Amino acid sequence: MKRIGVDVGGTFTDLVLWDDDGTAVVHKTPSTNHDPSIGTMDGIAVLAERAGIDPAEIAMFFHGTTVATNIVLEHNGCDVGMITTEGFRDLLHIARKKRPLNYSNYQDLPWQKWQLVPRRNRRVVAERIDAAGNVLVPLDEDAVRAQVRLLRERGVDAIAVAFLHSYRNPAHEIQVKEIIGQEYPEVFVSLSSEVAPQYREYERFSTAALNAFIGPKTSGYIENLAAKAAAAQVGDDVHLMTSAGGLITSRSASETPVSLLTSGVVAGLLGGCAIGKASGFPSVITLDVGGTSADIGVAPDGALRMKHLLDTRIGDYHAMVPMAEVDTIGAGGGSIAVVDEGGMFRVGPRSAGAVPGPACYARGGVEPTSTDAMVTMGWLREDSFLSGTMEVRPELARTAIQTNIADKLGTSLDAAAMGIFKILAHSMTEAISLHSVRKGYDPREFSLIAEGGAGPLFAWQIADQLGIPRVIVPGHPGITSAVGLLTTDIRYEVPTTVWTSSADPDMPLLTEQMARLSREAVGRLEADGVAAQNITLERSVDCRYVGQGYELRVPAPDGAIDDVWVKTVADEFHRVHGRTYSQRFDDKPVQLVNIRVTGVGAVPHVRIAEIEKGTADASAAIKTTTQALFWRDDTAEPEWADTPVYDRALLLAGNTFVGPAIVEQFDSTTIIGMGQHATVDAVGHIIIERKSA
């Protein structure tokens, strides 16, 4: 079976074609941001030609996209109207009363400055349901019709419907949807009870509004791509990566595009998990470094961690949808180095981007970047950029660093270039520490997966700083996110709020709701054509101690819900709470807040094939020797060293070599530092370890 993974980024679209025999063909093409489907389909045509196949031979099409994310970040969504409960018109404006600057009276609040729904389009109607799901005030259907007609006259593109406590009883929201279908059938509709059926009204309202804000454009893109893929007979459908690390069909993605907000980022973490498992090291930290940002994920035993629903946001907006624990910092190959007015030497988060780009690109950029630093240090050679197809000018990099950094600090060009690299590497090191050590995980028990075009340039230094025992550089670091798309299953998570305690659990409620969620999860998978034998269900519970305001998600066992089931969940919560916060209170009752059922539809996964075996001698892969700047540790003086440059395509399984060394390939360059040893494993991954000199 042939399957294709396509990850569309802001600058490049990455594609990988994988066959069941383990062979892979990769391609990278510029993204067509005005219509990403053009670059996607053109890239598929080129990739199929390169592989010598007809596009119709591709059985499955997996896709990661930044379309939804970019709409939010660029504030260019559609015109949205909202229908809500009387008295709650300004909930989106008030939010949680949190402020970016606590003591400033003069600050822009992003959710107020760039409103998802303008106040004049937030319309209220009489209705009220209590927290138990009982109807206190019936829905005023005449008022609903009047408000829908008003919004139609104003030409809104989407309508969000968010009522108080609709997570417990969605009847009124469903009635409104039926009325909208009669009065304004062409409008996009987003119900809070469908996109976020959980308590916490502000986050639920925000999620419904966000789904409406991105809905028409995102669903239009998905439907357009699906139509083009069908016309080219590529796959049976387009399966899209969700923020939770699962796949959904184009139909489901069009209905709830808010689930796609961190699509491509999560694919990179999944790709790293697959790479670590293939090399025999399942616990991984992923470092995906591009031109502007670095994405960092931590997966103990190769399992994704999920963010708390108060932390799941995109830009400045809350999106109460499942998101895997991946975070992004402003650090990449285009990060700009400056000496500010106070004499502080800083690097990033501002980036030169693709245009004008680093100074060495000769596209008009004059500010020094981390790429310019690595060109100056001899790590990135003139003929190494995209295998020599992209021209660079090292003298422009040296001039930018000398003028803007070295002269201002009164230091040498070498020291300035090394300082740029080390400052940026330190930012990534701190970010990894924040998401591992401070959350109860020891990085010394993990492997660092170097991803993206720039990840393999930084990984060796970061691993050294954190004591991470090994760096794993995959065969194609630059397309790891595309590979990640081919390593997961179709997944639908269905949650609900239950509010019960381990001290006095409401067994009938838990049993009834768990059964309902299970039926809904199975129904969604069956609607996607997943066979019954390929369906499994996973349970989880959001728990907290009574009196806390923040839950932790814990896995829940299968089987009947009884006292043993509740005790198992509570014991697991005590354990997770102790690991996360270094405190546990086994004598305290546990509150079960939300229960979740995740329906999993198994999809055949890719297999990373073994490569040709060789001997320990890697000298046949050396294509030249260059002078490059290295250091043994942070206390040692840097020195220019004769450094072998290896051709990645010529390395064989079993080859070993010692740093300093440079490994070049089309989509990335790998650095092995002084005192580090590199080994090519059976599947072609480079394993970099610190050994005694």
XYZ file of C-alpha atoms in Angstrom:
693
model
C 0.000 0.000 0.000
C 1.293 3.422 -0.953
C 0.418 6.405 1.209
C 1.428 10.030 1.177
C 1.949 12.564 3.972
C 1.804 16.272 3.150
C 2.636 18.932 5.740
C 1.933 22.488 4.575
C 3.974 25.154 6.329
C 4.152 28.887 5.839
C 7.291 28.659 3.671
C 7.585 25.082 2.411
C 5.280 22.145 1.777
C 6.900 18.844 2.796
C 5.847 15.590 1.157
C 6.755 11.962 1.747
C 5.561 8.938 -0.220
C 5.813 5.691 1.713
C 5.419 2.121 0.519
C 4.757 -0.963 2.646
C 8.233 -2.253 1.824
C 9.654 0.662 3.831
C 10.949 2.677 0.884
C 10.313 6.412 0.959
C 10.528 9.230 -1.573
C 10.588 12.808 -0.260
C 10.018 16.201 -1.804
C 10.011 19.807 -0.629
C 8.297 22.597 -2.564
C 7.450 26.248 -1.836
C 4.004 26.711 -0.288
C 1.352 28.572 -2.270
C -0.115 30.589 0.576
C -2.941 32.146 -1.468
C -4.233 28.597 -2.067
C -2.224 25.849 -0.336
C -4.021 23.159 -2.313
C -2.148 24.244 -5.467
C 1.281 23.609 -3.953
C 0.001 20.388 -2.385
C -1.334 18.872 -5.601
C 1.641 20.095 -7.671
C 3.965 18.561 -5.086
C 2.093 15.250 -5.210
C 2.427 15.198 -9.015
C 6.190 15.813 -8.818
C 6.615 13.234 -6.053
C 4.653 10.601 -7.993
C 6.761 11.268 -11.089
C 9.940 10.987 -9.047
C 8.735 7.668 -7.614
C 7.717 6.431 -11.054
C 4.058 5.820 -10.165
C 0.651 7.102 -11.162
C -0.922 9.350 -8.457
C -3.954 7.039 -8.555
C -1.775 4.321 -7.007
C -1.667 6.296 -3.750
C -4.156 4.563 -1.447
C -4.181 6.976 1.520
C -3.632 10.731 1.760
C -2.697 12.264 5.142
C -2.464 16.010 5.600
C -1.225 18.504 8.176
C -2.018 22.165 7.658
C -1.462 25.607 9.166
C -4.452 27.141 7.367
C -6.628 27.348 10.498
C -3.724 28.554 12.643
C -2.735 31.311 10.223
C -6.308 32.625 10.038
C -6.294 33.094 13.809
C -2.810 34.581 14.056
C -3.387 36.961 11.155
C -6.867 37.977 12.416
C -8.408 37.488 8.981
C -11.306 35.163 9.700
C -14.898 35.665 8.606
C -17.669 37.898 9.991
C -19.266 36.039 12.895
C -22.537 36.396 14.700
C -23.401 34.788 18.031
C -26.660 33.782 19.694
C -26.393 33.348 23.451
C -28.311 33.364 26.720
C -29.718 36.638 28.036
C -27.206 38.219 30.395
C -24.147 36.650 28.769
C -23.655 38.924 25.779
C -20.319 40.279 27.031
C -18.781 37.043 28.246
C -16.319 36.941 25.324
C -15.263 40.519 26.145
C -14.839 40.042 29.901
C -13.066 36.665 29.557
C -11.244 35.600 32.760
C -10.188 39.107 33.820
C -6.584 38.080 33.264
C -4.315 40.728 31.769
C -0.947 40.395 29.986
C 0.330 43.307 32.140
C -1.264 43.103 35.566
C -0.527 46.663 36.692
C -0.977 48.594 33.452
C -4.104 50.607 32.713
C -2.859 51.251 29.190
C -2.690 47.963 27.365
C -4.410 46.303 24.458
C -6.243 43.135 25.389
C -5.959 40.955 22.276
C -9.337 39.225 22.684
C -10.936 42.684 22.922
C -8.853 44.492 20.292
C -9.335 41.702 17.727
C -12.761 40.407 18.667
C -13.924 37.081 17.326
C -17.502 38.394 17.403
C -18.219 42.161 17.398
C -20.579 43.202 20.198
C -23.273 44.326 17.794
C -23.376 40.781 16.389
C -23.639 39.103 19.789
C -27.399 38.609 20.108
C -29.240 37.306 23.178
C -32.446 35.297 23.526
C -34.506 34.124 26.474
C -33.635 30.575 27.578
C -32.085 28.959 30.627
C -30.906 25.465 31.538
C -29.391 24.722 34.937
C -26.193 22.779 35.692
C -28.189 19.554 36.059
C -29.653 19.927 32.570
C -33.140 20.975 33.685
C -34.971 23.583 31.582
C -35.713 26.643 33.729
C -36.728 29.020 30.911
C -37.948 27.578 27.594
C -36.273 28.789 24.421
C -37.981 31.786 22.831
C -38.101 30.523 19.244
C -39.628 33.725 17.874
C -36.741 35.723 19.312
C -34.288 33.273 17.764
C -35.867 33.719 14.326
C -35.711 37.495 14.675
C -32.034 37.431 15.649
C -31.101 35.014 12.847
C -32.854 37.263 10.326
C -30.971 40.268 11.694
C -27.632 38.468 11.338
C -28.587 37.384 7.831
C -29.300 41.009 6.895
C -25.879 41.967 8.258
C -24.285 39.336 6.027
C -22.399 37.317 8.642
C -20.586 34.264 7.265
C -20.951 32.123 10.380
C -23.076 31.934 13.517
C -21.850 30.577 16.853
C -24.479 29.329 19.304
C -23.441 29.176 22.958
C -25.920 28.785 25.808
C -25.270 28.428 29.514
C -24.977 24.766 30.624
C -25.622 23.424 27.120
C -22.848 20.899 27.781
C -25.296 19.100 30.082
C -28.392 19.541 27.905
C -27.878 20.696 24.286
C -31.592 20.750 23.385
C -31.847 24.535 23.043
C -28.726 24.797 20.892
C -30.036 22.039 18.634
C -33.343 23.923 18.295
C -31.454 27.072 17.259
C -29.483 25.122 14.666
C -32.744 23.867 13.159
C -34.116 27.411 12.998
C -30.914 28.695 11.375
C -31.254 25.932 8.798
C -34.707 27.274 7.950
C -33.889 30.989 7.993
C -30.263 31.122 6.793
C -29.319 27.681 5.395
C -26.085 28.771 3.681
C -24.393 30.102 6.831
C -21.724 28.120 8.748
C -23.040 27.072 12.186
C -20.929 26.312 15.287
C -22.630 24.878 18.393
C -20.706 25.024 21.678
C -22.306 21.716 22.721
C -20.725 20.058 19.673
C -17.259 21.599 19.645
C -16.661 21.765 23.439
C -19.303 19.892 25.496
C -17.738 20.676 28.889
C -18.219 23.123 31.730
C -16.345 26.465 31.908
C -18.565 28.823 29.994
C -15.954 31.353 28.823
C -13.667 28.741 27.283
C -16.658 26.973 25.707
C -18.033 30.224 24.263
C -14.583 31.162 22.953
C -14.126 27.761 21.295
C -17.503 27.971 19.566
C -16.726 31.493 18.346
C -13.249 30.476 17.191
C -14.682 27.531 15.270
C -17.072 29.937 13.537
C -14.317 32.518 12.903
C -12.139 30.044 10.984
C -14.939 27.799 9.746
C -15.882 29.088 6.282
C -12.315 29.626 5.048
C -10.916 26.422 6.530
C -13.795 24.215 5.437
C -13.640 25.809 1.998
C -9.960 24.940 1.735
C -10.524 21.373 2.931
C -13.417 20.780 0.542
C -11.415 22.253 -2.350
C -8.422 20.028 -1.587
C -10.612 16.946 -1.161
C -12.251 17.626 -4.529
C -8.884 18.020 -6.267
C -7.554 14.846 -4.642
C -10.665 12.940 -5.719
C -10.290 14.231 -9.284
C -6.681 13.002 -9.311
C -7.770 9.729 -7.642
C -5.293 10.299 -4.787
C -6.521 8.255 -1.810
C -10.091 7.503 -0.802
C -10.293 10.753 1.201
C -8.067 13.418 2.724
C -7.370 12.562 6.362
C -6.270 15.562 8.410
C -4.133 15.683 11.540
C -5.836 17.127 14.624
C -4.280 19.014 17.510
C -4.643 15.862 19.630
C -2.452 13.788 17.312
C -5.171 11.803 15.581
C -6.590 11.771 12.073
C -10.078 12.778 10.993
C -11.802 12.735 7.621
C -12.298 15.831 5.487
C -16.005 15.809 6.397
C -15.330 15.929 10.129
C -12.567 18.513 9.700
C -14.913 20.771 7.727
C -17.493 20.642 10.531
C -15.048 21.317 13.395
C -11.976 23.062 11.935
C -11.049 24.282 15.432
C -9.652 20.779 16.005
C -6.879 21.491 13.442
C -5.233 24.458 15.162
C -1.873 22.800 15.935
C -2.073 20.191 13.186
C 1.437 20.357 11.722
C 3.204 20.912 15.050
C 1.778 17.713 16.562
C 2.755 15.742 13.452
C 6.390 16.588 14.214
C 6.059 15.110 17.707
C 4.442 11.956 16.325
C 7.206 11.621 13.755
C 9.780 11.921 16.529
C 8.028 9.200 18.541
C 8.122 6.842 15.544
C 11.801 7.603 14.949
C 12.705 6.960 18.588
C 10.852 3.632 18.620
C 12.524 2.540 15.358
C 15.932 3.165 16.957
C 14.981 1.411 20.209
C 14.589 4.549 22.361
C 10.839 5.205 22.842
C 11.102 8.048 25.398
C 11.879 11.151 23.355
C 12.118 14.911 23.451
C 11.540 16.400 20.016
C 13.286 19.553 18.807
C 11.835 20.775 15.505
C 13.709 23.918 14.438
C 12.770 25.876 11.343
C 13.596 29.345 10.150
C 11.487 31.258 12.677
C 10.531 28.976 15.532
C 11.404 25.834 17.455
C 8.710 23.326 18.451
C 9.426 21.261 21.562
C 7.583 18.158 22.712
C 8.139 15.557 25.432
C 6.803 12.007 24.998
C 7.634 9.573 27.837
C 7.605 6.002 26.494
C 6.529 7.415 23.141
C 3.129 8.545 24.482
C 1.766 12.022 23.808
C 0.920 14.170 26.808
C -2.190 16.326 26.568
C -2.397 19.954 27.645
C -4.842 21.032 30.303
C -7.893 22.625 28.744
C -7.143 25.962 30.427
C -3.823 25.990 28.569
C -5.110 25.050 25.130
C -5.065 28.261 23.193
C -3.978 29.568 19.843
C -2.540 33.041 19.800
C -4.542 34.943 22.397
C -7.735 32.921 22.163
C -8.884 29.977 24.248
C -9.707 26.839 22.291
C -11.056 24.160 24.637
C -10.186 21.253 22.344
C -7.709 18.431 22.985
C -4.130 19.490 22.184
C -0.958 17.483 22.582
C 1.732 19.017 24.772
C 3.885 20.795 22.189
C 5.161 24.330 22.670
C 6.783 26.834 20.366
C 9.433 29.482 21.027
C 10.796 32.169 18.719
C 14.140 30.561 17.898
C 15.248 29.401 14.464
C 17.678 29.768 11.635
C 16.431 33.265 10.854
C 16.516 34.581 14.445
C 18.116 38.031 14.445
C 20.983 38.947 16.798
C 21.194 42.462 18.206
C 23.067 44.495 20.785
C 20.344 46.724 22.217
C 20.599 50.267 23.554
C 21.457 48.965 26.991
C 24.338 46.887 25.642
C 22.473 43.599 26.027
C 23.374 40.868 23.521
C 20.121 39.169 22.446
C 19.056 36.691 19.763
C 15.421 36.352 18.619
C 12.488 36.106 18.787
C 12.429 38.500 15.819
C 13.245 36.659 12.603
C 14.508 37.645 9.167
C 12.130 35.101 7.649
C 12.580 33.861 4.099
C 12.628 37.410 2.702
C 14.890 39.267 3.149
C 16.301 36.354 5.123
C 19.772 36.026 6.653
C 22.434 38.394 5.340
C 24.245 35.532 3.592
C 21.217 34.933 1.341
C 21.979 38.224 -0.476
C 18.287 39.097 -0.636
C 18.591 42.450 1.086
C 18.975 41.301 4.686
C 21.647 43.194 6.621
C 20.979 42.045 10.203
C 22.953 39.024 11.466
C 21.055 35.798 12.125
C 21.917 32.429 13.606
C 22.328 31.099 10.054
C 24.929 33.805 9.398
C 26.701 32.748 12.604
C 26.903 29.124 11.485
C 28.136 30.156 8.038
C 30.817 32.254 9.742
C 31.829 29.318 11.955
C 32.257 27.113 8.893
C 29.369 24.755 9.717
C 27.242 25.738 6.722
C 29.343 25.774 3.567
C 28.633 27.724 0.402
C 27.684 24.631 -1.587
C 25.699 22.911 1.183
C 22.448 24.911 1.000
C 19.845 22.674 -0.646
C 22.709 20.611 -2.063
C 24.250 23.655 -3.682
C 21.114 24.786 -5.510
C 20.878 27.927 -3.370
C 23.646 30.545 -3.521
C 24.986 32.028 -0.284
C 27.657 34.650 0.314
C 29.692 34.085 3.491
C 31.329 37.514 3.286
C 27.923 39.166 3.811
C 27.383 37.049 6.935
C 30.772 38.047 8.342
C 30.183 41.733 7.614
C 26.760 41.693 9.317
C 28.142 40.057 12.465
C 31.250 42.208 12.593
C 29.324 45.474 12.175
C 26.291 44.763 14.335
C 27.721 42.535 17.071
C 31.501 42.228 17.293
C 32.311 45.942 16.931
C 29.601 46.957 19.414
C 30.767 44.420 22.007
C 34.484 44.967 21.364
C 35.060 41.285 20.701
C 36.321 39.120 17.858
C 34.238 37.959 14.912
C 34.660 34.327 16.030
C 33.472 35.071 19.570
C 30.478 37.034 18.282
C 29.396 34.244 15.931
C 29.817 31.617 18.634
C 27.861 33.826 21.047
C 24.903 34.047 18.650
C 24.731 30.278 18.406
C 25.118 29.689 22.136
C 22.472 32.243 23.139
C 19.929 30.698 20.801
C 20.853 27.168 21.893
C 20.431 28.278 25.511
C 16.904 29.533 24.753
C 16.018 26.096 23.411
C 17.690 24.401 26.377
C 15.623 26.461 28.811
C 12.427 25.672 26.911
C 13.140 21.929 27.045
C 13.890 22.199 30.758
C 10.585 24.016 31.285
C 8.638 21.245 29.579
C 10.511 18.306 31.088
C 12.258 18.917 34.428
C 9.589 21.303 35.709
C 6.857 18.834 34.809
C 8.355 15.863 36.590
C 10.509 14.326 33.823
C 14.276 13.832 33.850
C 15.758 14.672 30.406
C 18.611 12.253 31.139
C 16.066 9.456 30.655
C 15.126 10.643 27.163
C 16.629 10.825 23.680
C 16.610 14.090 21.753
C 15.144 13.865 18.243
C 16.633 16.522 15.944
C 14.006 17.641 13.432
C 13.501 20.402 10.905
C 16.098 22.016 8.722
C 17.985 23.502 11.714
C 17.321 20.982 14.508
C 20.428 18.865 13.760
C 22.585 22.006 13.944
C 21.606 22.745 17.552
C 20.808 19.336 19.052
C 24.371 18.304 19.919
C 24.902 21.397 22.111
C 21.506 21.182 23.808
C 21.938 17.492 24.652
C 25.341 18.278 26.114
C 23.897 21.059 28.303
C 20.994 18.973 29.635
C 22.827 15.687 30.022
C 20.595 13.990 27.460
C 22.493 10.782 26.644
C 21.900 10.735 22.886
C 20.709 12.703 19.894
C 18.858 10.858 17.118
C 18.969 12.458 13.679
C 16.399 10.849 11.344
C 17.077 10.066 7.715
C 15.207 13.157 6.544
C 15.026 15.685 9.414
C 13.362 18.358 7.303
C 10.251 16.296 6.550
C 9.711 14.651 9.960
C 6.270 16.256 10.327
C 5.180 14.699 7.033
C 6.425 11.327 8.300
C 4.486 11.835 11.543
C 1.250 12.045 9.562
C 1.759 8.414 8.553
C 2.241 7.072 12.076
C -1.117 7.588 13.775
C -4.752 6.462 13.602
C -8.178 8.007 13.084
C -9.191 9.326 16.513
C -12.289 11.023 17.896
C -12.379 12.215 21.492
C -15.844 12.658 23.030
C -15.970 14.317 26.484
C -18.654 15.330 28.962
C -18.769 16.854 32.443
C -19.991 14.616 35.276
C -19.090 16.276 38.628
C -18.887 13.407 41.067
C -16.512 12.385 43.856
C -14.626 9.219 44.715
C -16.050 9.559 48.230
C -19.632 9.219 46.976
C -19.548 8.386 43.252
C -22.694 8.653 41.159
C -22.421 5.225 39.547
C -25.608 5.463 37.427
C -24.473 8.798 35.983
C -20.964 7.529 35.226
C -22.304 4.339 33.645
C -24.911 6.127 31.553
C -22.565 8.839 30.292
C -19.675 6.471 29.565
C -22.004 4.298 27.493
C -23.327 7.345 25.619
C -19.832 8.607 24.852
C -18.795 5.153 23.672
C -21.756 4.960 21.296
C -20.980 8.407 19.903
C -17.274 7.619 19.375
C -18.077 4.350 17.611
C -20.731 6.083 15.525
C -18.272 8.694 14.274
C -15.774 6.030 13.259
C -18.418 3.945 11.530
C -19.564 7.049 9.637
C -15.989 7.336 8.358
C -16.128 3.770 7.085
C -13.927 2.187 9.772
C -14.632 -1.540 10.135
C -15.763 -2.784 13.560
C -12.682 -5.009 13.981
C -10.447 -1.929 13.629
C -12.205 0.086 16.360
C -10.962 0.333 19.945
C -12.027 2.672 22.746
C -9.829 4.476 25.259
C -11.165 5.995 28.477
C -9.782 8.853 30.531
C -10.945 11.098 33.379
C -10.086 14.689 34.313
C -9.559 14.624 38.084
C -8.672 17.028 40.883
C -8.760 17.146 44.637
C -11.930 18.671 46.051
C -11.344 22.424 46.237
C -8.783 22.574 43.437
C -9.519 24.501 40.248
C -7.213 22.636 37.882
C -7.590 19.055 36.669
C -5.129 16.407 35.543
C -6.059 13.835 32.935
C -5.543 10.196 33.906
C -6.269 6.972 32.007
C -9.291 4.953 33.114
C -9.725 1.176 32.889
C -12.191 -0.678 30.695
C -14.972 -2.764 32.167
C -17.898 -2.107 34.468
C -17.941 1.128 36.437
C -18.021 0.134 40.090
C -16.163 0.860 43.320
C -13.022 -0.879 42.033
C -13.113 1.234 38.852
C -13.430 4.482 40.813
C -10.615 3.486 43.204
C -8.335 2.638 40.263
C -8.943 6.085 38.752
C -8.363 7.805 42.104
C -5.120 5.879 42.742
C -3.847 6.810 39.284
C -4.668 10.459 39.950
C -2.719 10.396 43.236
C 0.279 9.002 41.341
C 0.104 11.541 38.502
C -0.416 14.436 40.921
C 2.622 13.340 42.924
C 4.834 13.150 39.855
C 3.588 16.485 38.503
C 3.626 18.564 41.677
C 5.797 16.489 44.057
C 2.785 16.343 46.379
C 0.047 13.750 46.790
C -2.791 13.465 49.297
C -3.968 9.862 49.339
C -6.375 10.498 52.228
C -8.296 13.173 50.298
C -11.293 12.421 48.052
C -10.828 12.840 44.308
C -13.288 14.798 42.215
C -14.086 13.313 38.795
C -14.832 16.372 36.664
C -14.897 15.233 33.023
C -14.927 11.777 31.500
C -13.696 11.094 27.970
C -13.931 8.285 25.467
C -11.552 8.294 22.517
C -12.556 6.157 19.573
C -9.538 4.835 17.671
C -9.830 3.557 14.128
C -6.659 1.647 13.298
C -4.828 2.715 10.127
C -1.801 0.812 8.742
C 1.336 2.579 9.961
C 4.570 3.140 8.083
C 7.588 0.989 8.802
C 11.038 2.544 8.768
C 13.134 0.129 6.705
C 16.681 -0.939 7.425
C 19.437 0.420 5.201
C 22.460 -1.240 3.641
C 25.014 -2.471 6.151
C 28.626 -1.397 6.187
C 31.637 -1.528 8.472
C 32.606 0.821 11.275
C 34.818 2.732 8.839
C 32.858 5.750 7.521
C 35.733 7.292 5.556
C 34.138 6.393 2.210
C 31.352 8.908 2.962
C 33.781 11.830 3.450
C 33.483 14.245 0.543
C 35.853 16.977 1.770
C 37.527 18.490 4.828
C 36.916 22.039 5.983
C 37.963 24.421 8.733
C 35.227 24.913 11.335
C 35.006 26.546 14.763
C 34.379 24.177 17.716
C 34.900 23.936 21.479
C 35.228 20.984 23.850
C 32.978 22.450 26.534
C 31.704 25.829 27.684
C 34.889 26.506 29.662
C 37.235 25.812 26.755
C 38.411 28.322 24.192
C 36.986 27.816 20.694
C 39.399 26.568 18.070
C 39.420 26.145 14.323
C 39.690 22.452 13.565
C 40.098 20.305 10.481
C 36.586 18.915 10.148
C 35.502 16.090 7.837
C 32.311 16.686 5.864
C 30.242 13.521 5.300
C 27.684 12.899 2.573
C 24.577 11.555 4.366
C 23.549 9.524 1.308
C 26.803 7.520 1.460
C 26.612 6.576 5.145
C 25.846 2.898 5.839
C 24.480 1.082 8.867
C 27.276 0.464 11.350
C 29.435 3.413 10.250
C 30.960 5.323 13.154
C 32.933 8.545 13.349
C 34.089 11.063 15.931
C 33.422 14.800 16.191
C 34.051 17.418 15.204
C 32.241 16.430 12.049
C 29.639 17.802 9.631
C 27.055 15.676 7.808
C 25.342 17.258 4.814
C 22.156 16.329 2.984
C 19.535 18.099 0.880
C 17.157 19.107 3.671
C 19.498 19.648 6.625
C 23.037 19.721 8.036
C 24.071 17.779 11.158
C 26.812 18.875 13.555
C 28.742 16.445 15.770
C 30.686 18.299 18.451
C 34.154 17.655 19.868
C 34.253 14.569 22.072
C 31.019 13.198 20.627
C 30.676 9.910 18.752
C 28.257 9.248 15.908
C 26.924 5.858 14.838
C 24.579 5.053 11.968
C 22.006 2.555 13.226
C 20.207 -0.181 11.292
C 17.446 2.130 10.012
C 19.815 4.897 8.948
C 19.408 7.234 11.918
C 22.543 8.972 13.197
C 22.972 8.381 16.945
C 25.175 11.035 18.564
C 26.487 10.289 22.063
C 28.938 11.868 24.455
C 31.823 9.540 25.206
C 35.166 9.982 26.886
C 37.673 11.669 24.572
